[in-house]
Amino acid sequence: MTKTTLTFVAILAGLGVPPARAQGDDFSKVEIEATKISGSVTMLTGAGGNIGVSAGPDGILIVDDQFAPLAPKIKAALASIAPGAKLAFVLNTHFHGDHTGGNATLGREATIVAQENVRARLAAKPSPKEALPVVTFRESVTLWWNGEEIEVVHVPHGHTDGDSVIFFKSSNVVHMGDQFFNGTFPFVDLASGGDLAGYVKNVGDVLARIPAGAKIIPGHGPLATIDDLKRFQRMLQTTVEHVRKEIAAGVSLEDAKKAGLPEEWKSWATDFVPVERWVETVYTSLAKK
């Protein structure tokens, strides 16, 4: 399978949609790759959401943990980054299974931390006790780990109703979870408290406070810069405005989907969120206002 297709299958599985072999052989050939960023922070990529890692004298803290079948590979990657170090914390950016699937395994040895809505949604699946966050917060929480302040901030009603953005202050790295899909249309989970206007606002709020020169770990896509996030913001604003004008002109949803988007944005489409799906997300969200 291609990486794009595998990611598509992985995201579907993470949303509770069971495509064939989603939890089986599809992950057998996945390799977990490590990219050192700065300070104590490394990024791990595989299938599903990107993982942030803080490794140092205090031990290991990770942000998100992809899928349950990948947990042994993730543990091996962590051991290669910091041999002998203990995994102490798992931070979940939101509840989707491509970001929390490893909780059931890693939660046996580490403390899981997440916004309170993440625990509620994972518990409702239901999930095993080991997979549930044991430390929850409403607005924000700060961890002092490996010599730096790690601030976890809830960004309300964006991708879901439980998203958090993590700021590694000394390393100057920000993990945005699925509040940022680098170079592609995002998925806004409207059925799980997600909101298009909130999503766009959250991206702007992060840009307003992110330090100069910061490196950004997106939920999906390659390691990013502030300029990449600004391009993502411009895509959001431009495509939303395009669909808004169509609605004002009386264009139907089906006709808007057929018309698509300006050429500039067509390359942002993926198997999971093609142009038609993104137009439908925007149109449906705007039509409710």
mmCIF file of C-alpha atoms in Angstrom:
data_model
loop_
_atom_site.group_PDB
_atom_site.id
_atom_site.type_symbol
_atom_site.label_atom_id
_atom_site.label_comp_id
_atom_site.label_asym_id
_atom_site.label_seq_id
_atom_site.Cartn_x
_atom_site.Cartn_y
_atom_site.Cartn_z
ATOM 1 C CA MET A 1 0.000 0.000 0.000
ATOM 2 C CA THR A 2 1.120 3.541 -0.613
ATOM 3 C CA LYS A 3 1.778 5.831 2.307
ATOM 4 C CA THR A 4 -1.204 7.994 1.306
ATOM 5 C CA THR A 5 -3.531 4.989 1.181
ATOM 6 C CA LEU A 6 -2.223 3.618 4.463
ATOM 7 C CA THR A 7 -2.769 6.953 6.157
ATOM 8 C CA PHE A 8 -6.300 6.992 4.719
ATOM 9 C CA VAL A 9 -6.989 3.520 6.119
ATOM 10 C CA ALA A 10 -5.421 4.503 9.427
ATOM 11 C CA ILE A 11 -7.525 7.620 9.837
ATOM 12 C CA LEU A 12 -10.700 5.715 8.995
ATOM 13 C CA ALA A 13 -9.863 3.156 11.638
ATOM 14 C CA GLY A 14 -9.141 5.924 14.095
ATOM 15 C CA LEU A 15 -12.617 7.330 13.578
ATOM 16 C CA GLY A 16 -14.210 3.971 14.284
ATOM 17 C CA VAL A 17 -14.721 3.010 10.631
ATOM 18 C CA PRO A 18 -13.473 -0.564 10.158
ATOM 19 C CA PRO A 19 -11.983 -0.895 6.649
ATOM 20 C CA ALA A 20 -10.645 -4.307 5.751
ATOM 21 C CA ARG A 21 -7.432 -5.254 7.580
ATOM 22 C CA ALA A 22 -7.236 -1.836 9.225
ATOM 23 C CA GLN A 23 -5.883 -3.358 12.416
ATOM 24 C CA GLY A 24 -3.938 -6.185 10.769
ATOM 25 C CA ASP A 25 -1.356 -6.520 8.046
ATOM 26 C CA ASP A 26 -1.725 -2.904 6.940
ATOM 27 C CA PHE A 27 0.602 -1.905 9.768
ATOM 28 C CA SER A 28 3.077 -4.764 9.511
ATOM 29 C CA LYS A 29 5.363 -2.903 7.114
ATOM 30 C CA VAL A 30 5.122 0.493 8.783
ATOM 31 C CA GLU A 31 8.454 1.882 9.923
ATOM 32 C CA ILE A 32 8.659 4.399 12.748
ATOM 33 C CA GLU A 33 11.104 7.110 11.710
ATOM 34 C CA ALA A 34 12.676 9.609 14.105
ATOM 35 C CA THR A 35 13.545 13.217 13.253
ATOM 36 C CA LYS A 36 15.478 15.226 15.843
ATOM 37 C CA ILE A 37 14.044 18.747 16.004
ATOM 38 C CA SER A 38 15.676 20.819 18.740
ATOM 39 C CA GLY A 39 16.333 20.767 22.459
ATOM 40 C CA SER A 40 14.804 17.663 23.967
ATOM 41 C CA VAL A 41 12.233 17.157 21.202
ATOM 42 C CA THR A 42 12.113 14.538 18.450
ATOM 43 C CA MET A 43 9.293 13.729 16.018
ATOM 44 C CA LEU A 44 8.243 10.161 15.216
ATOM 45 C CA THR A 45 6.323 9.346 12.043
ATOM 46 C CA GLY A 46 4.707 6.069 11.064
ATOM 47 C CA ALA A 47 0.991 5.650 10.323
ATOM 48 C CA GLY A 48 -1.560 7.972 11.849
ATOM 49 C CA GLY A 49 -0.799 11.120 13.797
ATOM 50 C CA ASN A 50 2.731 12.402 14.233
ATOM 51 C CA ILE A 51 4.277 11.769 17.647
ATOM 52 C CA GLY A 52 6.252 14.324 19.639
ATOM 53 C CA VAL A 53 8.911 13.039 22.041
ATOM 54 C CA SER A 54 10.672 14.807 24.904
ATOM 55 C CA ALA A 55 13.636 12.723 26.046
ATOM 56 C CA GLY A 56 16.151 13.719 28.706
ATOM 57 C CA PRO A 57 17.303 13.252 32.293
ATOM 58 C CA ASP A 58 13.736 13.038 33.647
ATOM 59 C CA GLY A 59 12.786 10.295 31.206
ATOM 60 C CA ILE A 60 10.431 10.265 28.224
ATOM 61 C CA LEU A 61 7.221 12.157 27.523
ATOM 62 C CA ILE A 62 5.336 11.634 24.278
ATOM 63 C CA VAL A 63 2.519 13.448 22.516
ATOM 64 C CA ASP A 64 0.093 10.975 20.893
ATOM 65 C CA ASP A 65 0.774 7.314 20.164
ATOM 66 C CA GLN A 66 -0.778 6.285 16.827
ATOM 67 C CA PHE A 67 -2.358 2.788 16.635
ATOM 68 C CA ALA A 68 -2.341 -0.173 19.003
ATOM 69 C CA PRO A 69 -0.554 -2.507 16.518
ATOM 70 C CA LEU A 70 2.317 -0.004 16.329
ATOM 71 C CA ALA A 71 2.927 0.227 20.087
ATOM 72 C CA PRO A 72 5.861 -2.256 20.074
ATOM 73 C CA LYS A 73 7.529 -0.334 17.226
ATOM 74 C CA ILE A 74 6.970 2.965 19.009
ATOM 75 C CA LYS A 75 8.522 1.565 22.188
ATOM 76 C CA ALA A 76 11.522 0.350 20.173
ATOM 77 C CA ALA A 77 11.916 3.806 18.596
ATOM 78 C CA LEU A 78 11.816 5.434 22.037
ATOM 79 C CA ALA A 79 14.453 3.010 23.290
ATOM 80 C CA SER A 80 16.728 4.004 20.413
ATOM 81 C CA ILE A 81 16.302 7.701 21.230
ATOM 82 C CA ALA A 82 16.907 7.329 24.973
ATOM 83 C CA PRO A 83 18.248 3.877 25.889
ATOM 84 C CA GLY A 84 17.133 2.785 29.328
ATOM 85 C CA ALA A 85 14.866 5.793 29.883
ATOM 86 C CA LYS A 86 11.372 5.278 31.279
ATOM 87 C CA LEU A 87 8.265 6.435 29.476
ATOM 88 C CA ALA A 88 6.531 8.563 32.106
ATOM 89 C CA PHE A 89 3.851 10.601 30.327
ATOM 90 C CA VAL A 90 1.590 10.300 27.283
ATOM 91 C CA LEU A 91 -0.209 13.492 26.231
ATOM 92 C CA ASN A 92 -3.184 13.033 23.896
ATOM 93 C CA THR A 93 -3.999 15.953 21.583
ATOM 94 C CA HIS A 94 -7.528 14.548 21.020
ATOM 95 C CA PHE A 95 -9.410 11.249 21.104
ATOM 96 C CA HIS A 96 -9.167 9.851 17.562
ATOM 97 C CA GLY A 97 -7.689 6.371 17.360
ATOM 98 C CA ASP A 98 -4.854 7.324 15.031
ATOM 99 C CA HIS A 99 -3.553 9.428 17.949
ATOM 100 C CA THR A 100 -4.625 7.345 20.974
ATOM 101 C CA GLY A 101 -4.547 3.716 19.815
ATOM 102 C CA GLY A 102 -1.316 3.041 21.684
ATOM 103 C CA ASN A 103 -2.843 4.215 24.975
ATOM 104 C CA ALA A 104 -3.983 0.726 25.938
ATOM 105 C CA THR A 105 -0.395 -0.548 25.841
ATOM 106 C CA LEU A 106 1.584 2.519 26.867
ATOM 107 C CA GLY A 107 -0.905 3.492 29.561
ATOM 108 C CA ARG A 108 0.188 0.456 31.568
ATOM 109 C CA GLU A 109 3.516 2.123 32.246
ATOM 110 C CA ALA A 110 2.909 5.847 31.717
ATOM 111 C CA THR A 111 0.493 8.488 32.992
ATOM 112 C CA ILE A 112 -1.915 9.621 30.276
ATOM 113 C CA VAL A 113 -2.834 13.321 30.271
ATOM 114 C CA ALA A 114 -5.566 14.921 28.145
ATOM 115 C CA GLN A 115 -8.338 17.494 28.054
ATOM 116 C CA GLU A 116 -11.421 16.262 29.927
ATOM 117 C CA ASN A 117 -13.497 15.714 26.769
ATOM 118 C CA VAL A 118 -10.879 13.252 25.511
ATOM 119 C CA ARG A 119 -11.403 10.999 28.502
ATOM 120 C CA ALA A 120 -15.182 11.245 28.130
ATOM 121 C CA ARG A 121 -15.082 10.265 24.453
ATOM 122 C CA LEU A 122 -12.586 7.443 24.965
ATOM 123 C CA ALA A 123 -14.652 6.092 27.861
ATOM 124 C CA ALA A 124 -17.775 6.159 25.704
ATOM 125 C CA LYS A 125 -16.226 3.953 22.986
ATOM 126 C CA PRO A 126 -15.696 2.109 25.415
ATOM 127 C CA SER A 127 -11.946 1.827 25.975
ATOM 128 C CA PRO A 128 -10.024 -0.305 28.480
ATOM 129 C CA LYS A 129 -9.071 1.354 31.746
ATOM 130 C CA GLU A 130 -5.389 1.476 30.724
ATOM 131 C CA ALA A 131 -6.270 3.593 27.683
ATOM 132 C CA LEU A 132 -8.022 6.357 29.610
ATOM 133 C CA PRO A 133 -6.341 9.588 30.709
ATOM 134 C CA VAL A 134 -5.804 9.613 34.473
ATOM 135 C CA VAL A 135 -4.969 13.324 34.561
ATOM 136 C CA THR A 136 -7.466 15.629 32.859
ATOM 137 C CA PHE A 137 -7.808 19.385 32.640
ATOM 138 C CA ARG A 138 -10.366 21.891 31.365
ATOM 139 C CA GLU A 139 -8.340 24.791 29.933
ATOM 140 C CA SER A 140 -4.612 24.099 30.339
ATOM 141 C CA VAL A 141 -1.977 22.231 32.288
ATOM 142 C CA THR A 142 1.784 22.697 32.565
ATOM 143 C CA LEU A 143 4.412 19.993 32.969
ATOM 144 C CA TRP A 144 7.992 20.779 33.957
ATOM 145 C CA TRP A 145 9.980 18.046 32.271
ATOM 146 C CA ASN A 146 13.517 17.557 31.001
ATOM 147 C CA GLY A 147 14.498 21.070 31.955
ATOM 148 C CA GLU A 148 11.700 22.905 30.208
ATOM 149 C CA GLU A 149 8.150 24.145 30.621
ATOM 150 C CA ILE A 150 5.662 22.155 28.551
ATOM 151 C CA GLU A 151 2.339 23.971 28.304
ATOM 152 C CA VAL A 152 -0.728 22.042 27.144
ATOM 153 C CA VAL A 153 -3.528 24.375 26.005
ATOM 154 C CA HIS A 154 -7.087 23.391 25.123
ATOM 155 C CA VAL A 155 -8.272 24.916 21.827
ATOM 156 C CA PRO A 156 -12.071 24.637 21.948
ATOM 157 C CA HIS A 157 -14.363 23.306 19.246
ATOM 158 C CA GLY A 158 -11.895 23.024 16.383
ATOM 159 C CA HIS A 159 -10.968 19.609 15.018
ATOM 160 C CA THR A 160 -13.035 18.056 17.857
ATOM 161 C CA ASP A 161 -14.224 19.354 21.232
ATOM 162 C CA GLY A 162 -11.152 18.114 23.081
ATOM 163 C CA ASP A 163 -8.127 19.315 21.119
ATOM 164 C CA SER A 164 -4.938 20.578 22.733
ATOM 165 C CA VAL A 165 -1.840 22.315 21.410
ATOM 166 C CA ILE A 166 1.447 21.638 23.201
ATOM 167 C CA PHE A 167 4.184 24.256 23.572
ATOM 168 C CA PHE A 168 7.712 23.024 24.369
ATOM 169 C CA LYS A 169 8.995 26.370 25.585
ATOM 170 C CA SER A 170 12.800 25.940 25.714
ATOM 171 C CA SER A 171 13.009 23.687 22.657
ATOM 172 C CA ASN A 172 10.794 26.163 20.711
ATOM 173 C CA VAL A 173 8.642 23.378 19.306
ATOM 174 C CA VAL A 174 4.842 23.326 19.063
ATOM 175 C CA HIS A 175 2.778 20.164 18.549
ATOM 176 C CA MET A 176 -0.600 21.116 17.059
ATOM 177 C CA GLY A 177 -2.247 17.726 16.696
ATOM 178 C CA ASP A 178 -4.995 17.767 14.080
ATOM 179 C CA GLN A 179 -5.424 21.503 14.392
ATOM 180 C CA PHE A 180 -2.854 21.479 11.576
ATOM 181 C CA PHE A 181 -2.659 19.236 8.514
ATOM 182 C CA ASN A 182 0.496 20.392 6.756
ATOM 183 C CA GLY A 183 -0.175 20.845 3.042
ATOM 184 C CA THR A 184 -3.589 19.146 2.929
ATOM 185 C CA PHE A 185 -7.221 19.903 3.649
ATOM 186 C CA PRO A 186 -8.001 19.095 7.286
ATOM 187 C CA PHE A 187 -10.679 16.809 8.633
ATOM 188 C CA VAL A 188 -13.087 18.682 10.909
ATOM 189 C CA ASP A 189 -15.035 16.156 12.987
ATOM 190 C CA LEU A 190 -18.373 17.947 13.118
ATOM 191 C CA ALA A 191 -19.989 14.917 14.773
ATOM 192 C CA SER A 192 -17.571 15.092 17.723
ATOM 193 C CA GLY A 193 -17.789 18.751 18.659
ATOM 194 C CA GLY A 194 -15.622 20.006 15.819
ATOM 195 C CA ASP A 195 -16.441 23.396 14.333
ATOM 196 C CA LEU A 196 -15.130 25.061 11.182
ATOM 197 C CA ALA A 197 -15.163 28.611 12.555
ATOM 198 C CA GLY A 198 -13.476 27.409 15.723
ATOM 199 C CA TYR A 199 -10.879 25.538 13.707
ATOM 200 C CA VAL A 200 -9.952 28.650 11.716
ATOM 201 C CA LYS A 201 -9.888 30.770 14.888
ATOM 202 C CA ASN A 202 -7.656 28.284 16.710
ATOM 203 C CA VAL A 203 -5.075 28.387 13.909
ATOM 204 C CA GLY A 204 -5.049 32.178 14.097
ATOM 205 C CA ASP A 205 -4.704 32.091 17.875
ATOM 206 C CA VAL A 206 -1.674 29.807 17.657
ATOM 207 C CA LEU A 207 -0.063 32.042 15.045
ATOM 208 C CA ALA A 208 -0.618 35.048 17.319
ATOM 209 C CA ARG A 209 1.378 33.505 20.178
ATOM 210 C CA ILE A 210 3.877 31.162 18.551
ATOM 211 C CA PRO A 211 7.505 32.263 19.059
ATOM 212 C CA ALA A 212 9.659 33.283 16.108
ATOM 213 C CA GLY A 213 11.619 30.435 14.577
ATOM 214 C CA ALA A 214 9.461 27.737 16.154
ATOM 215 C CA LYS A 215 9.259 24.309 14.570
ATOM 216 C CA ILE A 216 5.761 22.866 14.338
ATOM 217 C CA ILE A 217 4.727 19.220 14.518
ATOM 218 C CA PRO A 218 1.433 18.909 12.620
ATOM 219 C CA GLY A 219 -1.048 16.159 13.263
ATOM 220 C CA HIS A 220 -0.374 14.937 9.733
ATOM 221 C CA GLY A 221 2.260 15.919 7.212
ATOM 222 C CA PRO A 222 5.939 16.852 7.431
ATOM 223 C CA LEU A 223 7.619 18.933 10.119
ATOM 224 C CA ALA A 224 6.591 22.533 9.548
ATOM 225 C CA THR A 225 7.599 26.150 9.993
ATOM 226 C CA ILE A 226 5.529 29.206 10.844
ATOM 227 C CA ASP A 227 5.376 29.996 7.121
ATOM 228 C CA ASP A 228 3.816 26.567 6.500
ATOM 229 C CA LEU A 229 1.185 27.277 9.141
ATOM 230 C CA LYS A 230 0.499 30.672 7.554
ATOM 231 C CA ARG A 231 -0.034 28.946 4.180
ATOM 232 C CA PHE A 232 -2.448 26.577 5.883
ATOM 233 C CA GLN A 233 -4.285 29.533 7.428
ATOM 234 C CA ARG A 234 -4.472 31.241 4.019
ATOM 235 C CA MET A 235 -5.929 28.073 2.472
ATOM 236 C CA LEU A 236 -8.567 27.929 5.199
ATOM 237 C CA GLN A 237 -9.525 31.581 4.873
ATOM 238 C CA THR A 238 -9.536 31.592 1.067
ATOM 239 C CA THR A 239 -11.526 28.398 0.561
ATOM 240 C CA VAL A 240 -14.041 29.345 3.256
ATOM 241 C CA GLU A 241 -14.572 32.722 1.606
ATOM 242 C CA HIS A 242 -14.934 31.042 -1.819
ATOM 243 C CA VAL A 243 -17.712 28.787 -0.553
ATOM 244 C CA ARG A 244 -19.313 31.633 1.393
ATOM 245 C CA LYS A 245 -19.702 33.620 -1.846
ATOM 246 C CA GLU A 246 -21.239 30.600 -3.576
ATOM 247 C CA ILE A 247 -23.800 30.222 -0.811
ATOM 248 C CA ALA A 248 -24.633 33.935 -1.027
ATOM 249 C CA ALA A 249 -25.135 33.511 -4.770
ATOM 250 C CA GLY A 250 -27.619 30.697 -4.215
ATOM 251 C CA VAL A 251 -25.370 27.859 -5.398
ATOM 252 C CA SER A 252 -26.546 24.490 -4.070
ATOM 253 C CA LEU A 253 -24.304 22.130 -2.135
ATOM 254 C CA GLU A 254 -24.185 19.628 -4.992
ATOM 255 C CA ASP A 255 -23.325 22.312 -7.532
ATOM 256 C CA ALA A 256 -20.662 23.739 -5.219
ATOM 257 C CA LYS A 257 -19.098 20.296 -4.879
ATOM 258 C CA LYS A 258 -19.126 19.834 -8.660
ATOM 259 C CA ALA A 259 -17.568 23.264 -9.206
ATOM 260 C CA GLY A 260 -14.820 22.498 -6.708
ATOM 261 C CA LEU A 261 -12.218 25.078 -5.759
ATOM 262 C CA PRO A 262 -9.778 27.361 -7.591
ATOM 263 C CA GLU A 263 -6.805 25.592 -9.170
ATOM 264 C CA GLU A 264 -4.452 26.885 -6.483
ATOM 265 C CA TRP A 265 -5.983 24.593 -3.860
ATOM 266 C CA LYS A 266 -6.636 21.378 -5.764
ATOM 267 C CA SER A 267 -3.244 19.918 -4.838
ATOM 268 C CA TRP A 268 -4.278 20.048 -1.158
ATOM 269 C CA ALA A 269 -6.727 17.190 -1.720
ATOM 270 C CA THR A 270 -6.070 13.693 -0.338
ATOM 271 C CA ASP A 271 -7.882 10.366 -0.555
ATOM 272 C CA PHE A 272 -9.399 11.067 2.851
ATOM 273 C CA VAL A 273 -10.385 14.703 2.267
ATOM 274 C CA PRO A 274 -10.779 15.302 -1.480
ATOM 275 C CA VAL A 275 -11.926 18.686 -2.761
ATOM 276 C CA GLU A 276 -15.574 17.626 -2.715
ATOM 277 C CA ARG A 277 -15.456 16.606 0.949
ATOM 278 C CA TRP A 278 -13.741 19.810 2.011
ATOM 279 C CA VAL A 279 -16.294 21.898 0.096
ATOM 280 C CA GLU A 280 -19.080 19.942 1.781
ATOM 281 C CA THR A 281 -17.569 20.510 5.223
ATOM 282 C CA VAL A 282 -17.284 24.235 4.619
ATOM 283 C CA TYR A 283 -20.687 24.567 2.976
ATOM 284 C CA THR A 284 -22.486 22.588 5.672
ATOM 285 C CA SER A 285 -20.796 24.558 8.443
ATOM 286 C CA LEU A 286 -21.531 27.961 6.890
ATOM 287 C CA ALA A 287 -25.131 27.059 6.028
ATOM 288 C CA LYS A 288 -25.850 26.387 9.711
ATOM 289 C CA LYS A 289 -24.818 29.893 10.758
#
